[in-house]
PDB file of C-alpha atoms in Angstrom:
ATOM      1  CA  UNK A1124      24.155  48.276 -26.777  1.00  0.00           C
ATOM      2  CA  UNK A1125      25.623  46.994 -30.003  1.00  0.00           C
ATOM      3  CA  UNK A1126      27.497  43.708 -29.929  1.00  0.00           C
ATOM      4  CA  UNK A1127      29.139  41.200 -32.254  1.00  0.00           C
ATOM      5  CA  UNK A1128      29.379  37.483 -31.542  1.00  0.00           C
ATOM      6  CA  UNK A1129      31.998  35.665 -33.503  1.00  0.00           C
ATOM      7  CA  UNK A1130      32.906  32.046 -33.917  1.00  0.00           C
ATOM      8  CA  UNK A1131      35.523  31.061 -31.387  1.00  0.00           C
ATOM      9  CA  UNK A1132      38.872  29.918 -32.626  1.00  0.00           C
ATOM     10  CA  UNK A1133      41.413  28.853 -33.293  1.00  0.00           C
ATOM     11  CA  UNK A1134      40.496  27.286 -36.611  1.00  0.00           C
ATOM     12  CA  UNK A1135      42.935  25.047 -38.450  1.00  0.00           C
ATOM     13  CA  UNK A1136      42.274  23.931 -42.005  1.00  0.00           C
ATOM     14  CA  UNK A1137      44.171  22.248 -44.796  1.00  0.00           C
ATOM     15  CA  UNK A1138      45.006  24.204 -47.927  1.00  0.00           C
ATOM     16  CA  UNK A1139      42.129  24.317 -50.448  1.00  0.00           C
ATOM     17  CA  UNK A1140      39.520  23.583 -47.785  1.00  0.00           C
ATOM     18  CA  UNK A1141      36.259  25.545 -47.558  1.00  0.00           C
ATOM     19  CA  UNK A1142      36.158  28.199 -44.847  1.00  0.00           C
ATOM     20  CA  UNK A1143      33.241  29.569 -42.861  1.00  0.00           C
ATOM     21  CA  UNK A1144      33.653  31.892 -39.893  1.00  0.00           C
ATOM     22  CA  UNK A1145      30.315  32.688 -38.269  1.00  0.00           C
ATOM     23  CA  UNK A1146      29.377  36.170 -37.131  1.00  0.00           C
ATOM     24  CA  UNK A1147      26.104  37.431 -35.681  1.00  0.00           C
ATOM     25  CA  UNK A1148      25.300  40.865 -34.384  1.00  0.00           C
ATOM     26  CA  UNK A1149      22.941  42.830 -32.181  1.00  0.00           C
ATOM     27  CA  UNK A1150      22.336  46.454 -33.047  1.00  0.00           C
ATOM     28  CA  UNK A1151      19.708  49.141 -33.042  1.00  0.00           C
ATOM     29  CA  UNK A1152      19.001  50.655 -36.411  1.00  0.00           C
ATOM     30  CA  UNK A1153      20.788  49.553 -39.539  1.00  0.00           C
ATOM     31  CA  UNK A1154      24.482  49.015 -38.967  1.00  0.00           C
ATOM     32  CA  UNK A1155      27.190  48.608 -41.544  1.00  0.00           C
ATOM     33  CA  UNK A1156      29.072  45.334 -41.274  1.00  0.00           C
ATOM     34  CA  UNK A1157      32.760  44.639 -41.785  1.00  0.00           C
ATOM     35  CA  UNK A1158      35.370  41.939 -41.761  1.00  0.00           C
ATOM     36  CA  UNK A1159      38.868  43.074 -40.771  1.00  0.00           C
ATOM     37  CA  UNK A1160      41.981  40.917 -40.995  1.00  0.00           C
ATOM     38  CA  UNK A1161      45.248  41.049 -39.097  1.00  0.00           C
ATOM     39  CA  UNK A1162      48.070  39.153 -40.798  1.00  0.00           C
ATOM     40  CA  UNK A1163      51.043  38.087 -38.668  1.00  0.00           C
ATOM     41  CA  UNK A1164      53.198  41.093 -37.838  1.00  0.00           C
ATOM     42  CA  UNK A1165      50.911  43.510 -39.667  1.00  0.00           C
ATOM     43  CA  UNK A1166      48.247  46.034 -38.746  1.00  0.00           C
ATOM     44  CA  UNK A1167      44.515  45.618 -38.910  1.00  0.00           C
ATOM     45  CA  UNK A1168      43.106  46.084 -42.397  1.00  0.00           C
ATOM     46  CA  UNK A1169      39.668  46.035 -43.953  1.00  0.00           C
ATOM     47  CA  UNK A1170      38.889  42.830 -45.834  1.00  0.00           C
ATOM     48  CA  UNK A1171      35.327  43.534 -46.968  1.00  0.00           C
ATOM     49  CA  UNK A1172      32.169  45.355 -45.973  1.00  0.00           C
ATOM     50  CA  UNK A1173      28.419  45.539 -46.590  1.00  0.00           C
ATOM     51  CA  UNK A1174      26.269  48.518 -45.812  1.00  0.00           C
ATOM     52  CA  UNK A1175      22.692  47.289 -46.212  1.00  0.00           C
ATOM     53  CA  UNK A1176      20.620  44.150 -46.087  1.00  0.00           C
ATOM     54  CA  UNK A1177      21.338  41.530 -48.778  1.00  0.00           C
ATOM     55  CA  UNK A1178      24.537  43.294 -49.842  1.00  0.00           C
ATOM     56  CA  UNK A1179      27.454  40.962 -50.476  1.00  0.00           C
ATOM     57  CA  UNK A1180      30.952  42.140 -49.708  1.00  0.00           C
ATOM     58  CA  UNK A1181      33.822  40.384 -51.455  1.00  0.00           C
ATOM     59  CA  UNK A1182      37.606  40.633 -51.669  1.00  0.00           C
ATOM     60  CA  UNK A1183      40.538  38.257 -52.241  1.00  0.00           C
ATOM     61  CA  UNK A1184      38.131  35.346 -52.750  1.00  0.00           C
ATOM     62  CA  UNK A1185      36.339  35.989 -49.450  1.00  0.00           C
ATOM     63  CA  UNK A1186      32.627  36.769 -49.347  1.00  0.00           C
ATOM     64  CA  UNK A1187      30.075  37.719 -46.722  1.00  0.00           C
ATOM     65  CA  UNK A1188      26.379  38.536 -47.128  1.00  0.00           C
ATOM     66  CA  UNK A1189      24.498  40.941 -44.860  1.00  0.00           C
ATOM     67  CA  UNK A1190      21.510  38.907 -43.596  1.00  0.00           C
ATOM     68  CA  UNK A1191      19.120  41.128 -41.697  1.00  0.00           C
ATOM     69  CA  UNK A1192      16.633  38.350 -40.994  1.00  0.00           C
ATOM     70  CA  UNK A1193      19.236  36.259 -39.188  1.00  0.00           C
ATOM     71  CA  UNK A1194      21.411  39.230 -38.080  1.00  0.00           C
ATOM     72  CA  UNK A1195      24.425  37.479 -39.531  1.00  0.00           C
ATOM     73  CA  UNK A1196      27.471  38.261 -41.660  1.00  0.00           C
ATOM     74  CA  UNK A1197      29.317  34.972 -42.049  1.00  0.00           C
ATOM     75  CA  UNK A1198      32.691  34.996 -43.796  1.00  0.00           C
ATOM     76  CA  UNK A1199      33.304  32.334 -46.473  1.00  0.00           C
ATOM     77  CA  UNK A1200      36.025  31.322 -48.874  1.00  0.00           C
ATOM     78  CA  UNK A1201      35.847  28.395 -51.227  1.00  0.00           C
ATOM     79  CA  UNK A1202      39.501  27.379 -51.210  1.00  0.00           C
ATOM     80  CA  UNK A1203      41.859  28.735 -48.573  1.00  0.00           C
ATOM     81  CA  UNK A1204      45.579  29.227 -48.988  1.00  0.00           C
ATOM     82  CA  UNK A1205      48.440  29.239 -46.531  1.00  0.00           C
ATOM     83  CA  UNK A1206      48.654  33.017 -47.011  1.00  0.00           C
ATOM     84  CA  UNK A1207      45.149  33.365 -45.535  1.00  0.00           C
ATOM     85  CA  UNK A1208      46.499  32.473 -42.104  1.00  0.00           C
ATOM     86  CA  UNK A1209      45.596  35.463 -39.938  1.00  0.00           C
ATOM     87  CA  UNK A1210      43.192  36.689 -37.274  1.00  0.00           C
ATOM     88  CA  UNK A1211      39.784  37.714 -38.619  1.00  0.00           C
ATOM     89  CA  UNK A1212      37.509  40.209 -36.860  1.00  0.00           C
ATOM     90  CA  UNK A1213      33.848  40.811 -37.562  1.00  0.00           C
ATOM     91  CA  UNK A1214      32.711  44.351 -36.759  1.00  0.00           C
ATOM     92  CA  UNK A1215      29.805  46.738 -37.073  1.00  0.00           C
ATOM     93  CA  UNK A1216      29.343  50.469 -37.036  1.00  0.00           C
ATOM     94  CA  UNK A1217      26.285  52.509 -36.252  1.00  0.00           C
ATOM     95  CA  UNK A1218      25.652  54.553 -39.359  1.00  0.00           C
ATOM     96  CA  UNK A1219      23.474  57.030 -37.558  1.00  0.00           C
ATOM     97  CA  UNK A1220      25.743  57.806 -34.672  1.00  0.00           C
ATOM     98  CA  UNK A1221      29.461  58.176 -34.752  1.00  0.00           C
ATOM     99  CA  UNK A1222      31.138  55.495 -36.777  1.00  0.00           C
ATOM    100  CA  UNK A1223      33.082  53.729 -34.070  1.00  0.00           C
ATOM    101  CA  UNK A1224      33.552  50.032 -34.695  1.00  0.00           C
ATOM    102  CA  UNK A1225      32.289  47.338 -32.364  1.00  0.00           C
ATOM    103  CA  UNK A1226      34.392  44.226 -32.856  1.00  0.00           C
ATOM    104  CA  UNK A1227      33.928  40.541 -32.272  1.00  0.00           C
ATOM    105  CA  UNK A1228      36.572  38.664 -30.325  1.00  0.00           C
ATOM    106  CA  UNK A1229      38.502  37.591 -33.418  1.00  0.00           C
ATOM    107  CA  UNK A1230      39.117  34.152 -34.924  1.00  0.00           C
ATOM    108  CA  UNK A1231      42.641  32.912 -35.482  1.00  0.00           C
ATOM    109  CA  UNK A1232      42.855  30.930 -38.711  1.00  0.00           C
ATOM    110  CA  UNK A1233      45.790  28.680 -39.539  1.00  0.00           C
ATOM    111  CA  UNK A1234      46.078  26.991 -42.925  1.00  0.00           C
ATOM    112  CA  UNK A1235      48.272  23.920 -43.168  1.00  0.00           C
ATOM    113  CA  UNK A1236      49.962  23.092 -46.498  1.00  0.00           C
TER     114      UNK A1236
ATOM    115  CA  UNK B 706      50.681  58.203 -49.516  1.00  0.00           C
ATOM    116  CA  UNK B 707      51.631  57.654 -45.906  1.00  0.00           C
ATOM    117  CA  UNK B 708      49.355  55.643 -43.700  1.00  0.00           C
ATOM    118  CA  UNK B 709      48.499  56.124 -40.055  1.00  0.00           C
ATOM    119  CA  UNK B 710      51.619  56.198 -37.928  1.00  0.00           C
ATOM    120  CA  UNK B 711      51.939  55.657 -34.209  1.00  0.00           C
ATOM    121  CA  UNK B 712      54.754  56.159 -31.771  1.00  0.00           C
ATOM    122  CA  UNK B 713      56.365  54.645 -29.900  1.00  0.00           C
ATOM    123  CA  UNK B 714      55.926  51.151 -31.292  1.00  0.00           C
ATOM    124  CA  UNK B 715      56.704  49.666 -27.887  1.00  0.00           C
ATOM    125  CA  UNK B 716      56.569  51.201 -24.444  1.00  0.00           C
ATOM    126  CA  UNK B 717      57.548  49.555 -21.201  1.00  0.00           C
ATOM    127  CA  UNK B 718      56.757  51.474 -18.043  1.00  0.00           C
ATOM    128  CA  UNK B 719      56.494  50.949 -14.335  1.00  0.00           C
ATOM    129  CA  UNK B 720      53.221  50.849 -12.518  1.00  0.00           C
ATOM    130  CA  UNK B 721      52.169  54.322 -11.432  1.00  0.00           C
ATOM    131  CA  UNK B 722      53.986  56.201 -14.185  1.00  0.00           C
ATOM    132  CA  UNK B 723      52.238  58.322 -16.820  1.00  0.00           C
ATOM    133  CA  UNK B 724      52.569  57.510 -20.530  1.00  0.00           C
ATOM    134  CA  UNK B 725      51.759  59.346 -23.753  1.00  0.00           C
ATOM    135  CA  UNK B 726      50.993  57.595 -27.013  1.00  0.00           C
ATOM    136  CA  UNK B 727      50.994  59.479 -30.287  1.00  0.00           C
ATOM    137  CA  UNK B 728      48.986  59.038 -33.481  1.00  0.00           C
ATOM    138  CA  UNK B 729      49.514  60.755 -36.832  1.00  0.00           C
ATOM    139  CA  UNK B 730      46.446  60.174 -39.005  1.00  0.00           C
ATOM    140  CA  UNK B 731      46.301  60.119 -42.768  1.00  0.00           C
ATOM    141  CA  UNK B 732      46.379  63.661 -44.115  1.00  0.00           C
ATOM    142  CA  UNK B 733      42.875  64.948 -44.781  1.00  0.00           C
ATOM    143  CA  UNK B 734      41.120  62.430 -42.560  1.00  0.00           C
ATOM    144  CA  UNK B 735      38.909  64.350 -40.159  1.00  0.00           C
ATOM    145  CA  UNK B 736      37.844  61.368 -38.049  1.00  0.00           C
ATOM    146  CA  UNK B 737      40.270  59.749 -35.620  1.00  0.00           C
ATOM    147  CA  UNK B 738      39.689  56.790 -33.322  1.00  0.00           C
ATOM    148  CA  UNK B 739      41.560  55.083 -30.530  1.00  0.00           C
ATOM    149  CA  UNK B 740      41.034  51.392 -29.781  1.00  0.00           C
ATOM    150  CA  UNK B 741      42.657  48.983 -27.394  1.00  0.00           C
ATOM    151  CA  UNK B 742      43.492  45.350 -28.115  1.00  0.00           C
ATOM    152  CA  UNK B 743      44.089  43.173 -25.097  1.00  0.00           C
ATOM    153  CA  UNK B 744      43.947  39.459 -24.382  1.00  0.00           C
ATOM    154  CA  UNK B 745      41.147  39.734 -21.900  1.00  0.00           C
ATOM    155  CA  UNK B 746      38.934  42.290 -23.632  1.00  0.00           C
ATOM    156  CA  UNK B 747      39.572  41.848 -27.347  1.00  0.00           C
ATOM    157  CA  UNK B 748      39.362  44.978 -29.487  1.00  0.00           C
ATOM    158  CA  UNK B 749      37.519  47.794 -27.751  1.00  0.00           C
ATOM    159  CA  UNK B 750      36.719  51.370 -28.684  1.00  0.00           C
ATOM    160  CA  UNK B 751      38.176  54.099 -26.498  1.00  0.00           C
ATOM    161  CA  UNK B 752      37.540  57.550 -27.977  1.00  0.00           C
ATOM    162  CA  UNK B 753      36.499  59.209 -31.246  1.00  0.00           C
ATOM    163  CA  UNK B 754      37.317  62.660 -32.638  1.00  0.00           C
ATOM    164  CA  UNK B 755      35.432  64.179 -35.552  1.00  0.00           C
ATOM    165  CA  UNK B 756      36.424  67.605 -36.806  1.00  0.00           C
ATOM    166  CA  UNK B 757      35.701  70.308 -34.255  1.00  0.00           C
ATOM    167  CA  UNK B 758      32.940  68.390 -32.500  1.00  0.00           C
ATOM    168  CA  UNK B 759      33.252  67.333 -28.892  1.00  0.00           C
ATOM    169  CA  UNK B 760      34.938  63.920 -28.784  1.00  0.00           C
ATOM    170  CA  UNK B 761      33.009  60.779 -27.916  1.00  0.00           C
ATOM    171  CA  UNK B 762      34.794  59.562 -24.777  1.00  0.00           C
ATOM    172  CA  UNK B 763      32.302  56.837 -23.969  1.00  0.00           C
ATOM    173  CA  UNK B 764      34.835  54.023 -24.299  1.00  0.00           C
ATOM    174  CA  UNK B 765      37.494  55.360 -21.946  1.00  0.00           C
ATOM    175  CA  UNK B 766      37.773  52.814 -19.098  1.00  0.00           C
ATOM    176  CA  UNK B 767      38.602  55.269 -16.324  1.00  0.00           C
ATOM    177  CA  UNK B 768      39.433  58.901 -15.647  1.00  0.00           C
ATOM    178  CA  UNK B 769      43.121  58.000 -15.813  1.00  0.00           C
ATOM    179  CA  UNK B 770      42.694  57.925 -19.582  1.00  0.00           C
ATOM    180  CA  UNK B 771      42.472  61.101 -21.655  1.00  0.00           C
ATOM    181  CA  UNK B 772      43.126  62.111 -25.230  1.00  0.00           C
ATOM    182  CA  UNK B 773      43.445  65.246 -27.223  1.00  0.00           C
ATOM    183  CA  UNK B 774      43.704  66.111 -30.858  1.00  0.00           C
ATOM    184  CA  UNK B 775      45.582  69.251 -31.735  1.00  0.00           C
ATOM    185  CA  UNK B 776      44.842  71.228 -34.867  1.00  0.00           C
ATOM    186  CA  UNK B 777      42.549  68.530 -36.160  1.00  0.00           C
ATOM    187  CA  UNK B 778      45.495  66.266 -36.889  1.00  0.00           C
ATOM    188  CA  UNK B 779      47.871  64.614 -34.419  1.00  0.00           C
ATOM    189  CA  UNK B 780      46.350  62.948 -31.377  1.00  0.00           C
ATOM    190  CA  UNK B 781      47.874  61.989 -28.045  1.00  0.00           C
ATOM    191  CA  UNK B 782      46.417  59.382 -25.715  1.00  0.00           C
ATOM    192  CA  UNK B 783      47.578  59.855 -22.131  1.00  0.00           C
ATOM    193  CA  UNK B 784      47.326  57.244 -19.405  1.00  0.00           C
ATOM    194  CA  UNK B 785      48.038  58.513 -15.903  1.00  0.00           C
ATOM    195  CA  UNK B 786      49.189  56.344 -13.005  1.00  0.00           C
ATOM    196  CA  UNK B 787      49.405  53.259 -15.194  1.00  0.00           C
ATOM    197  CA  UNK B 788      48.216  49.913 -13.878  1.00  0.00           C
ATOM    198  CA  UNK B 789      49.155  46.424 -15.013  1.00  0.00           C
ATOM    199  CA  UNK B 790      45.709  45.949 -16.537  1.00  0.00           C
ATOM    200  CA  UNK B 791      46.496  48.825 -18.909  1.00  0.00           C
ATOM    201  CA  UNK B 792      48.962  46.560 -20.722  1.00  0.00           C
ATOM    202  CA  UNK B 793      47.648  46.184 -24.263  1.00  0.00           C
ATOM    203  CA  UNK B 794      48.181  47.244 -27.854  1.00  0.00           C
ATOM    204  CA  UNK B 795      46.739  50.688 -28.442  1.00  0.00           C
ATOM    205  CA  UNK B 796      45.517  51.193 -31.995  1.00  0.00           C
ATOM    206  CA  UNK B 797      44.743  54.433 -33.746  1.00  0.00           C
ATOM    207  CA  UNK B 798      42.600  54.691 -36.873  1.00  0.00           C
ATOM    208  CA  UNK B 799      41.529  57.521 -39.128  1.00  0.00           C
ATOM    209  CA  UNK B 800      38.904  57.941 -41.808  1.00  0.00           C
ATOM    210  CA  UNK B 801      37.057  60.403 -43.938  1.00  0.00           C
ATOM    211  CA  UNK B 802      33.708  61.318 -42.444  1.00  0.00           C
ATOM    212  CA  UNK B 803      30.395  60.459 -43.926  1.00  0.00           C
ATOM    213  CA  UNK B 804      28.806  57.327 -45.256  1.00  0.00           C
ATOM    214  CA  UNK B 805      30.685  54.156 -44.458  1.00  0.00           C
ATOM    215  CA  UNK B 806      34.224  55.240 -44.970  1.00  0.00           C
ATOM    216  CA  UNK B 807      36.935  52.727 -44.241  1.00  0.00           C
ATOM    217  CA  UNK B 808      38.920  53.183 -41.085  1.00  0.00           C
ATOM    218  CA  UNK B 809      42.656  52.861 -41.698  1.00  0.00           C
ATOM    219  CA  UNK B 810      44.568  51.504 -38.742  1.00  0.00           C
ATOM    220  CA  UNK B 811      48.054  52.265 -37.564  1.00  0.00           C
ATOM    221  CA  UNK B 812      50.516  49.561 -36.479  1.00  0.00           C
ATOM    222  CA  UNK B 813      49.752  50.146 -32.811  1.00  0.00           C
ATOM    223  CA  UNK B 814      51.730  50.861 -29.667  1.00  0.00           C
ATOM    224  CA  UNK B 815      52.387  47.881 -27.436  1.00  0.00           C
ATOM    225  CA  UNK B 816      52.250  49.061 -23.830  1.00  0.00           C
ATOM    226  CA  UNK B 817      53.633  46.890 -21.067  1.00  0.00           C
ATOM    227  CA  UNK B 818      53.161  47.982 -17.476  1.00  0.00           C
ATOM    228  CA  UNK B 819      55.470  46.213 -15.061  1.00  0.00           C
TER     229      UNK B 819
END
């Protein structure tokens, strides 16, 4: 079945550091890929998505590129801020079945001023 | 407009009791999903409703779990004879159907089984 493997956390970085959170997937067909974020005390919300190979999703300075050849969708940000502290989830959905999301385990990110 | 709402926000129950969790999706969203977020299992899919089609129940962990969606809108997730391992945050999401529409999540119901 479909699965998502995500970089284990927690991750602690200083403000303005470069961020990479690794995500790889296993899926039949051509899934859509997502990054969701859960800020402290808030609900899960979509950060960015990509629906086909080589697409780049971007939002709030975060980027991720759909790499079919390496089955990866790594999340990056060039300069993190304290407000980026949250739990980040990589996820996929099967576009040709129902659109349920299969999530990775989540990575807790803490940014230190 | 209003987002996905869930009630109650917190539920504490005793082992063996039945509980009902409610989800009000965004108006006009025909797809509705239930997920569970627990320390041991992460975020896992439970059940999916789409319009008038038969729901996809493939993620329900046991026959103690059931869900219904009345009138294509409000959904209720019922857990019978609760066990301690049912303790988790239960999340509901809704979306438009078709393509890669974003799923909008509710704030969740935190269930604690004593």
